[in-house]
GROMACS .gro file of C-alpha atoms in nm:
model
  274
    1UNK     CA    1  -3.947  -2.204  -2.758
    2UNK     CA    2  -3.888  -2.489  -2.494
    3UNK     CA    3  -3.744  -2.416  -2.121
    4UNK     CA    4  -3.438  -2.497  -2.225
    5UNK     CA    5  -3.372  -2.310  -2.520
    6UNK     CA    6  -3.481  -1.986  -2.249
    7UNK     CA    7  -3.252  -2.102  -2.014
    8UNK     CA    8  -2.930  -2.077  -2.262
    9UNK     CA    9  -3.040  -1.730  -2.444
   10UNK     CA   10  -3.096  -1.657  -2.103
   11UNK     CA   11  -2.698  -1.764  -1.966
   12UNK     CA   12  -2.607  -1.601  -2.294
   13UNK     CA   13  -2.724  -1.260  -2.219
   14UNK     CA   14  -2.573  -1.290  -1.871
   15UNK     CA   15  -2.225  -1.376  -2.019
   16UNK     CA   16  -2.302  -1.074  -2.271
   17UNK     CA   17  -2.354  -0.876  -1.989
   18UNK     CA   18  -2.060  -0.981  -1.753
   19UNK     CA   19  -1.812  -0.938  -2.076
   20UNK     CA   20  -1.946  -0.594  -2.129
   21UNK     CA   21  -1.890  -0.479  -1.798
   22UNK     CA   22  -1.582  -0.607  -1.792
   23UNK     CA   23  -1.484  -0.434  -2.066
   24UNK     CA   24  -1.647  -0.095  -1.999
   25UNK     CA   25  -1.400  -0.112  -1.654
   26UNK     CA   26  -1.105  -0.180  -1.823
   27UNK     CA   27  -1.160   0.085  -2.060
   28UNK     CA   28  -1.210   0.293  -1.768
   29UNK     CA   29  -0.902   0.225  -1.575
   30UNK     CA   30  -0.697   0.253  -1.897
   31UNK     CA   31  -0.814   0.632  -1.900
   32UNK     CA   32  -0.757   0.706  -1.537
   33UNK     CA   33  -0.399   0.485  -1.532
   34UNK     CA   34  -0.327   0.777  -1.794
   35UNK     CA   35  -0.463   1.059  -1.687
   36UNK     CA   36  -0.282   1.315  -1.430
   37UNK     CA   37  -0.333   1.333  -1.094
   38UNK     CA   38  -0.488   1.720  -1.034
   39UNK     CA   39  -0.244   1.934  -0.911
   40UNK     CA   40  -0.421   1.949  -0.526
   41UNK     CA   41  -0.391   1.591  -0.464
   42UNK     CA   42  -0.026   1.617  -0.586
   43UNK     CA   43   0.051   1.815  -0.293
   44UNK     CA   44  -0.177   1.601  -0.042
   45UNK     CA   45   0.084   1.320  -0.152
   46UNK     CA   46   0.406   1.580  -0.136
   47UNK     CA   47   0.276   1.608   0.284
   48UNK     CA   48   0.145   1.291   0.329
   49UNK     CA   49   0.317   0.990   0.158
   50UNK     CA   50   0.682   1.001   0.275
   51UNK     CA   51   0.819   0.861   0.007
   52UNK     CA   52   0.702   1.024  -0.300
   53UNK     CA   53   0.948   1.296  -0.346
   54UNK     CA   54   1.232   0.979  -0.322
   55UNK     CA   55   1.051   0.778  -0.584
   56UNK     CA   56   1.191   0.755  -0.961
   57UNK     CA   57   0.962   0.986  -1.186
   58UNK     CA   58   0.840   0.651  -1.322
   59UNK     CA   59   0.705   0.522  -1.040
   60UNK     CA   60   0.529   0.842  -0.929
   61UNK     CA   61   0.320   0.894  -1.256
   62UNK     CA   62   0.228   0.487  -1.215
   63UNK     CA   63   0.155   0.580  -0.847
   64UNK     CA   64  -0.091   0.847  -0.988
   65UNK     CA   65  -0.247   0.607  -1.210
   66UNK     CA   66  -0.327   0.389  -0.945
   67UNK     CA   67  -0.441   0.621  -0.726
   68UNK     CA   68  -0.675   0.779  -0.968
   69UNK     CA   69  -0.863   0.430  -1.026
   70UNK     CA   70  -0.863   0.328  -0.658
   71UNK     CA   71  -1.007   0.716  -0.552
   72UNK     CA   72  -1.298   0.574  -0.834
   73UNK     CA   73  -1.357   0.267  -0.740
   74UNK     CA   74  -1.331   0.253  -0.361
   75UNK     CA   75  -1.596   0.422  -0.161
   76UNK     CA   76  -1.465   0.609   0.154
   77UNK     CA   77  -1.712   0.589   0.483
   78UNK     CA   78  -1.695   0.825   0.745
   79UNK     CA   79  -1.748   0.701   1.112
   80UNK     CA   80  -1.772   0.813   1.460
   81UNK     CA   81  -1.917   1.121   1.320
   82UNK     CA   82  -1.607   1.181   1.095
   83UNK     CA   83  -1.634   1.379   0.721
   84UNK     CA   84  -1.445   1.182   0.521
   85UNK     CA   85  -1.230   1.494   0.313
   86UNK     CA   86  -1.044   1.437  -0.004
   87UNK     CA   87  -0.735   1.507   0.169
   88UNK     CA   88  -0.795   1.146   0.392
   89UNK     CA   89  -0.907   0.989   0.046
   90UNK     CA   90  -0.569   1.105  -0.161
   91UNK     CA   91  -0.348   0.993   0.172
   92UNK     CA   92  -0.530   0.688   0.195
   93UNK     CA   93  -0.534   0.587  -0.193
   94UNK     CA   94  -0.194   0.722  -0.230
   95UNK     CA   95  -0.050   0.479   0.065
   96UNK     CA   96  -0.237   0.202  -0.075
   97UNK     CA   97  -0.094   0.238  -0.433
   98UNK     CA   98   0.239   0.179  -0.371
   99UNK     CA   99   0.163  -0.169  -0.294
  100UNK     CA  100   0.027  -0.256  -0.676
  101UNK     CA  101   0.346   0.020  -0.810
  102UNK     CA  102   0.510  -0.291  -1.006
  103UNK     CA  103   0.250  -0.559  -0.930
  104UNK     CA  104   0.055  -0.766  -1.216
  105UNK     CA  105  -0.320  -0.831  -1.097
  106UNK     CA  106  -0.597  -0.625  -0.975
  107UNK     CA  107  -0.654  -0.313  -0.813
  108UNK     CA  108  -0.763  -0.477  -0.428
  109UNK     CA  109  -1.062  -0.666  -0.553
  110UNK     CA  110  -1.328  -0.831  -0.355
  111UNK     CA  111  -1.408  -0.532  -0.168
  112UNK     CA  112  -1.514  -0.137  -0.209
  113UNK     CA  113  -1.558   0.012   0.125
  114UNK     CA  114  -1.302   0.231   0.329
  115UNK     CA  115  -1.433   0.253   0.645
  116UNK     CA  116  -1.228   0.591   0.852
  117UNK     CA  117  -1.312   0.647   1.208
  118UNK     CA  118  -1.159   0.984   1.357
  119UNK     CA  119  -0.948   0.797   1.592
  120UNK     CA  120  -0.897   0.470   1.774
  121UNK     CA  121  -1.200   0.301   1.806
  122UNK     CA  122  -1.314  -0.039   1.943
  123UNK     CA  123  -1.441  -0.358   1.828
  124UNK     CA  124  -1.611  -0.682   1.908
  125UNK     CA  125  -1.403  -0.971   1.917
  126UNK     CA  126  -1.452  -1.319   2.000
  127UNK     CA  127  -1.169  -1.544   2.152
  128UNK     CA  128  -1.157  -1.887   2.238
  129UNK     CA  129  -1.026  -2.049   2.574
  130UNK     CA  130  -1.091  -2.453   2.540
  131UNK     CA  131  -1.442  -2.457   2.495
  132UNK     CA  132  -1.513  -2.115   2.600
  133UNK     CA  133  -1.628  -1.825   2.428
  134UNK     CA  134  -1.483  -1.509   2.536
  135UNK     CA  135  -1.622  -1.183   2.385
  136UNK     CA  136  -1.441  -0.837   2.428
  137UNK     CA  137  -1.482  -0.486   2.362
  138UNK     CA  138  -1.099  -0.454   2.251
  139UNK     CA  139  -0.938  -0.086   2.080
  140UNK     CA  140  -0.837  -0.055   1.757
  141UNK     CA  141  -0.623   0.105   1.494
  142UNK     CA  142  -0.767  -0.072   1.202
  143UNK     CA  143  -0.834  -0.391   1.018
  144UNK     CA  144  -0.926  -0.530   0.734
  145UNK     CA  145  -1.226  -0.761   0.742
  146UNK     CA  146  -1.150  -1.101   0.523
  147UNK     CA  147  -1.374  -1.035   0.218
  148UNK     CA  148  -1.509  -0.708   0.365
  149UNK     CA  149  -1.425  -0.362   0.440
  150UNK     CA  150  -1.088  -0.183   0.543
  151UNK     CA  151  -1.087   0.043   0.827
  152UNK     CA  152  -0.888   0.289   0.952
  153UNK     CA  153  -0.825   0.534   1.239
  154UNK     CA  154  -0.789   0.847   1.076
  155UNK     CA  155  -0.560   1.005   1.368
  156UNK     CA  156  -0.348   0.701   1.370
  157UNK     CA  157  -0.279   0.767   1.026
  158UNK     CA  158  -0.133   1.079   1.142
  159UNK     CA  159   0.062   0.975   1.392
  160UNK     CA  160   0.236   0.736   1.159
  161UNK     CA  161   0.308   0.947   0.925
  162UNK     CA  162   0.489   1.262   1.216
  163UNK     CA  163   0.848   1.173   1.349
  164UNK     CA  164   0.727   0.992   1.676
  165UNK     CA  165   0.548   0.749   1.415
  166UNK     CA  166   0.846   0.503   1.505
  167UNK     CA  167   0.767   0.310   1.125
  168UNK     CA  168   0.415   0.231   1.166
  169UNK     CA  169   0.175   0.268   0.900
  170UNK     CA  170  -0.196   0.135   0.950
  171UNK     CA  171  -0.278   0.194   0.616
  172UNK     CA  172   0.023  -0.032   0.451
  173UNK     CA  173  -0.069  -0.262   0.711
  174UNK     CA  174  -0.429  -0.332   0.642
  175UNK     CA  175  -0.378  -0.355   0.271
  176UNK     CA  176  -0.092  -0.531   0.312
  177UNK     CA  177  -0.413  -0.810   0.505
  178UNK     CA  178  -0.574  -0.747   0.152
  179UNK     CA  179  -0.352  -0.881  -0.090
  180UNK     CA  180  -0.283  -1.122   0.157
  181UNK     CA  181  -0.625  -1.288   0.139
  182UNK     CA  182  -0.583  -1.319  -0.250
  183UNK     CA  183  -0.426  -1.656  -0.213
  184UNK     CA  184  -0.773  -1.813  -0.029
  185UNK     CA  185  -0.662  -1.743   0.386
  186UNK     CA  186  -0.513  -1.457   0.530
  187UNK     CA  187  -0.165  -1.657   0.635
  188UNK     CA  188   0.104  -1.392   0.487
  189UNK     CA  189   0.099  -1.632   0.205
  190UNK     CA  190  -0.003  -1.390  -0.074
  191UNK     CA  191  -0.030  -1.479  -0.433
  192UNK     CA  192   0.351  -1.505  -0.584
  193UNK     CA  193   0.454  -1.419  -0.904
  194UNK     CA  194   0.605  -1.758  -0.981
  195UNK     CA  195   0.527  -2.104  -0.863
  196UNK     CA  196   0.899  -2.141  -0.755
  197UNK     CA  197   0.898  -1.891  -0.537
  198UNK     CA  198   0.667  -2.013  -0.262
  199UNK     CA  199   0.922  -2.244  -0.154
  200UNK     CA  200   1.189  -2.030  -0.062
  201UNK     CA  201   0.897  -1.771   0.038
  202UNK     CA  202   0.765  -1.994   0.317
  203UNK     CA  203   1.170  -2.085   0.383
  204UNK     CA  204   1.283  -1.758   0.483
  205UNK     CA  205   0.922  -1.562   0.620
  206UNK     CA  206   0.906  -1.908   0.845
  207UNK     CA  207   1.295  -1.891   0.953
  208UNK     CA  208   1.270  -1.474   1.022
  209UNK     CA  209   0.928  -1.492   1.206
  210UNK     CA  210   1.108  -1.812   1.473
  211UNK     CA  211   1.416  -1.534   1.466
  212UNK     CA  212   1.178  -1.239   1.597
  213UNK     CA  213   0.987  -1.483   1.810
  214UNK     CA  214   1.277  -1.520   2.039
  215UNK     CA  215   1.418  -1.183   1.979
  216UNK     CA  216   1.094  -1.079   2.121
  217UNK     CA  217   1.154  -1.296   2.383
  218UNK     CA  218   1.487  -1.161   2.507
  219UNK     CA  219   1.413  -0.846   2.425
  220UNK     CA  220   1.654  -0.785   2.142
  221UNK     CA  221   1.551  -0.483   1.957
  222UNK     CA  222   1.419  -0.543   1.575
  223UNK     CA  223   1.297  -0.344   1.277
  224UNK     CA  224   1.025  -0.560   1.302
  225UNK     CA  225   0.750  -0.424   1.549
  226UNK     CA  226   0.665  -0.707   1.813
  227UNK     CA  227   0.318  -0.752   1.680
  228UNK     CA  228   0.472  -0.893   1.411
  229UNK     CA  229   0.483  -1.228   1.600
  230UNK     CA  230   0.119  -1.239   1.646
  231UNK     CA  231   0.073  -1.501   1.319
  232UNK     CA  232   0.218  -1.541   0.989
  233UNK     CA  233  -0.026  -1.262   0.875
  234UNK     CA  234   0.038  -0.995   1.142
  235UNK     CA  235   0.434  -1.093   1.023
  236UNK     CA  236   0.344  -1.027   0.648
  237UNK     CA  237   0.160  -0.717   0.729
  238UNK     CA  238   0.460  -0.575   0.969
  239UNK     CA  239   0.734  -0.649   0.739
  240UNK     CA  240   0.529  -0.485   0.465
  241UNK     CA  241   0.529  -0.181   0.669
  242UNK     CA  242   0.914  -0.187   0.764
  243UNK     CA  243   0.980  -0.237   0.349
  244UNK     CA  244   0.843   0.092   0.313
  245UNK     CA  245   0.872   0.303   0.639
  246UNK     CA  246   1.236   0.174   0.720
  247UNK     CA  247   1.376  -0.029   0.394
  248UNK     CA  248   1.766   0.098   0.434
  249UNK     CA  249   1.725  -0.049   0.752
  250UNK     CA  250   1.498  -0.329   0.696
  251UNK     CA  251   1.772  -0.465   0.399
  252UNK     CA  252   2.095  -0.401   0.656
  253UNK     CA  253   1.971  -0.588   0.932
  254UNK     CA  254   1.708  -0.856   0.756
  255UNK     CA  255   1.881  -0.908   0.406
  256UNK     CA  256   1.694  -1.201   0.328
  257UNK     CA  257   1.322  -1.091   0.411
  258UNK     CA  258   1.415  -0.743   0.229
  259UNK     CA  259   1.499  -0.975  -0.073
  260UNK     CA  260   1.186  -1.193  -0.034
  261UNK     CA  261   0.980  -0.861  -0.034
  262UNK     CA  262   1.139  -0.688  -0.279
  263UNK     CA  263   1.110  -0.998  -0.504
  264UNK     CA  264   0.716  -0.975  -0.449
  265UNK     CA  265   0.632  -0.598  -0.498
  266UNK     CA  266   0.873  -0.557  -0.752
  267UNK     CA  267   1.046  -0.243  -0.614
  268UNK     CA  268   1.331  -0.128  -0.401
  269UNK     CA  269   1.256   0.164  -0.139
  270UNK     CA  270   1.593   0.154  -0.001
  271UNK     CA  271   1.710   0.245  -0.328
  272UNK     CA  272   1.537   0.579  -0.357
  273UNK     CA  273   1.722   0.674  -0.048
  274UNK     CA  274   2.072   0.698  -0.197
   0.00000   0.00000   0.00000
């Protein structure tokens, strides 16, 4: 048998291998797309997710799909001395799932962990002035690493979900970062449905994120939270979280960008309010 003929059977059970896989984890997220969400983690979603009770029946058995396959596939880590309990897993996978409801594609790929701290924490992070390197100890929330974890302050999930929450939602947020990074660069230019749309998409994100720039500026008051005008990202990830914490609002005041988002995710929250 000569090297080469090794090499092929060789790249032939590979592929074999790859295909199989493949098709064992389709199979399994078939079965857990149709299987029920148990009763307790029902209820974690009835506290915790806002929205669920307003959602068409529909959308809540797909929701309970989705959550079913990402509580499988994603692994949750505890930090700062946190245990991670399945209520913070349902909350967390829950949250995340509305973001794929109507959505063609994967289930957050590229990544497993879920890192949860028990409340802000801090980070390293390295900043430029000129030439200079600048590194800081600065706090935290979360964030979602490009090509690595997500992580989360457990606590600030709380507060966004009680009435002084004031729309925020760390969890939308930071997965909002990962389908963001689909497209190649986290630049809230996400993978589109359609080839047409990333024209108008970069048209009216680009016009609304100058328009909150100098709201910001004079102080006008906005749906949009200010960090929005931190980059085109931050602006993707904050309108993401106004869609869903604030849509009746969100589509009165920015009709466009409620359009542009509801085009993309396939779904209108300020629907289920009426």
């Amino acid at each position: 048998m000569t090297y080469l003929l090794v090499l092929l059977l060789g790249a032939i059970a590979v592929g074999a291998l790859v295909i199989a896989s493949r098709m064992r984890r389709k199979k399994r997220r078939s079965r857990l797309l149709d299987t029920p969400l148990p009763a307790g983690h029902r209820q974690v979603l009835d506290r915790n997710l806002p929205l669920y009770r307003r959602m068409p029946a529909e959308l809540r058995n797909r929701l309970h799909g989705i959550t079913n396959v990402l509580l499988d596939e994603k692994r949750f880590i505890g930090c700062g001395g946190l245990e991670v309990t399945e209520e913070m897993r349902v909350t967390i996978a829950g949250h995340a799932s509305l973001l794929l409801l109507n959505r063609p594609g994967d289930f957050y790929p590229g990544f497993t962990s879920i890192l949860v701290y028990p409340d802000t924490y801090f980070a390293d992070e390295i900043t430029y002035d000129g030439d200079v390197e600048v590194h800081e100890r600065v706090e935290r929330v979360g964030e979602s690493w490009h090509r690595g974890p997500v992580v989360l302050s457990w606590q600030d999930i709380l507060h966004g979900l009680s009435a002084d929450g004031g729309g925020m939602n760390v969890i939308l947020h930071e997965f909002a970062h990962k389908l963001d990074e689909q497209n190649g660069e986290t630049e809230g230019l996400p993978v589109l449905h359609d080839d047409e749309h990333y024209a108008e998409w970069t048209e009216v994100l680009g016009r609304e994120f100058a328009l909150l720039t100098e709201a910001v500026e004079t102080g006008t008051d906005s749906v949009l939270d200010d960090y929005a005008v931190t980059s085109p990202a931050e602006f993707f990830a904050v309108a993401t979280e106004a869609f869903f914490e604030s849509a009746r609002r969100m589509r009165d005041e920015l009709p466009d960008l409620y359009g542009q988002l509801q085009r993309y995710y396939a779904i209108d929250p300020a629907s289920w309010h009426e």
